[in-house]
Amino acid sequence: MRKFMIAAAFALPMLGGAAMAQETLKIGYIDPLSGGGASVGEVGLKTFQFLADELNAKGGIQGKKVEIVPLDNKTNPQESLIQAQKAIDAGVRFLTQGNGSSVAGALSDFVTKYNERNPGKEVLYFNYAAVDPALTNAKCSFWHFRWDANSDIKMEALTNYMKSTPSIKNVYLINQDYSFGEAVRTAAKSMLAAKRPDIKIVGDELHPLLKITDFAPYIAKIKASGADTVVTGNWGQDFALLLKAAADAGLKVNWYTYYAGGTGGPTAIKQANLNHQVFQVNEGIPNEDNAPAQQFEKALRAKYDFSLFYPRAVNEMRMLAAAADKAKSTDPVKVALVLEGMEFDVFNSGKGVMRKDDHQFFQPIYISSLGERTEKEPFDEEKTGWGWKLVAKIDTPATTLPTTCKMERPN
């Protein structure tokens, strides 16, 4: 009896620990927390942690406390797979990542193969920012869901706006040399040619990802080309340093971008004195007149002193909670089946839908410019005094592009 009681005394804490573990829903956040992409990776991590706190204040997801598990991938596909396996071994069944489509492609393939080998232990991969169109076309997977508009959707919106701007005559393309950068340049050339055949592409440059520290030689080429407009998908330090070099060289052209609002971007724009000359396409802006979104924005800035760069992350986490509630389960397969075709009121305003055919989320798309604010624009960026101004809003139906996805679903 005494031996039994001693054994029971040791077993109780262990059982208690197991019970506590079961009450936690872990989400593995795989993104750069060191190296050239660390600035955007840290912002993403804190954003997801803020969202986890929001959900936990409401009781979590299906009564489970949400925990964000940070995993540094150094923007490297192979390192990402190591971190993904580490997360799965620790009981994580939901992974999220955004920075780098090369990473996203590797993760999607890894998760798909893992789930084939491990029925009953499936894992879902939630993509909040990697926008290579192939991920929801030729390389689509049942286990991958994307909340960001792919680069073709964004370029469709940008070029529709650009085609009605007669001052655009000569365009220079500069992008990062990997799958996403290739997708941006390809879409820009084909769409501009179709919509504004009079526009000349006077430069088309690819450069190494997150390795350039001085963009002065690239800016010199842009100046020499006679470009009046630059189109770039650059993000992170590759955008901030590009604009810094433009400021140093006194280059005054208009910029059409995907990620000008990322860390360091607004500061570089202000230093270059490009007042409402830098445009960004994304799924929301802080200065939209939407009371719930602005309350969230104020709370986030009060805690972390940066703006919400990822409205899509809000949609992702809130839709995960809604799908789990509808499924009455946090089982990845059951959650995935509910997410397919799910309609949702998006963070900024309007309706969004997760298309069942390819797991691409469609939502309103915004084009905005950064510069001096009016009374209607309460939020500035990075203490520059400048803020985002709405230029155009494209409703969800007009953002929908066809897919070539031939998805294999689990039995």
CSV table of N, CA and C in Angstrom, one decimal, residues 4 52 68 81 108 126 144 148 186 194-195 221 235 249 285 305 348 359 365 397:
chain,number,residue,atom,x,y,z
A,4,PHE,N,2.3,1.8,-3.3
A,4,PHE,CA,1.2,2.3,-4.2
A,4,PHE,C,1.0,3.8,-4.0
A,52,ALA,N,-3.4,36.1,-29.9
A,52,ALA,CA,-3.6,35.0,-29.0
A,52,ALA,C,-4.2,35.5,-27.6
A,68,ILE,N,1.4,30.9,-28.8
A,68,ILE,CA,2.2,31.0,-30.0
A,68,ILE,C,3.6,30.6,-29.7
A,81,LEU,N,12.0,23.6,-42.3
A,81,LEU,CA,11.6,22.2,-42.2
A,81,LEU,C,12.1,21.6,-40.9
A,108,SER,N,4.7,23.8,-47.4
A,108,SER,CA,3.5,23.2,-47.9
A,108,SER,C,3.7,21.8,-48.3
A,126,PHE,N,-1.0,27.4,-42.1
A,126,PHE,CA,-1.7,28.7,-42.4
A,126,PHE,C,-0.7,29.7,-42.9
A,144,HIS,N,-2.9,23.5,-46.9
A,144,HIS,CA,-2.4,24.8,-46.9
A,144,HIS,C,-3.5,25.8,-47.1
A,148,ASP,N,-3.5,35.9,-47.3
A,148,ASP,CA,-3.0,37.1,-48.0
A,148,ASP,C,-3.4,36.9,-49.5
A,186,THR,N,6.9,39.2,-63.6
A,186,THR,CA,6.1,38.6,-64.7
A,186,THR,C,4.7,39.2,-64.8
A,194,ALA,N,-1.0,44.6,-71.4
A,194,ALA,CA,-2.4,44.4,-71.8
A,194,ALA,C,-3.2,45.7,-71.6
A,195,LYS,N,-2.9,46.4,-70.5
A,195,LYS,CA,-3.8,47.5,-70.0
A,195,LYS,C,-3.3,48.9,-70.5
A,221,LYS,N,21.1,53.1,-61.6
A,221,LYS,CA,20.5,52.6,-62.8
A,221,LYS,C,19.1,53.1,-63.1
A,235,TRP,N,10.5,43.7,-49.7
A,235,TRP,CA,9.9,43.8,-48.3
A,235,TRP,C,11.1,43.8,-47.3
A,249,ALA,N,20.2,59.7,-53.1
A,249,ALA,CA,20.5,60.1,-54.5
A,249,ALA,C,19.6,61.2,-55.0
A,285,ILE,N,-6.0,49.4,-44.3
A,285,ILE,CA,-5.1,50.5,-43.8
A,285,ILE,C,-5.6,51.0,-42.4
A,305,ASP,N,3.9,49.6,-29.8
A,305,ASP,CA,4.5,50.8,-30.5
A,305,ASP,C,4.8,50.5,-32.0
A,348,ASN,N,-11.0,44.9,-41.6
A,348,ASN,CA,-11.2,46.3,-41.9
A,348,ASN,C,-12.6,46.6,-42.2
A,359,HIS,N,-8.1,27.1,-51.6
A,359,HIS,CA,-7.8,27.6,-50.2
A,359,HIS,C,-7.1,29.0,-50.3
A,365,ILE,N,-9.5,44.7,-51.3
A,365,ILE,CA,-8.1,45.1,-51.5
A,365,ILE,C,-8.0,46.7,-51.5
A,397,PRO,N,-15.6,40.7,-54.9
A,397,PRO,CA,-15.8,40.1,-56.2
A,397,PRO,C,-14.9,40.5,-57.3
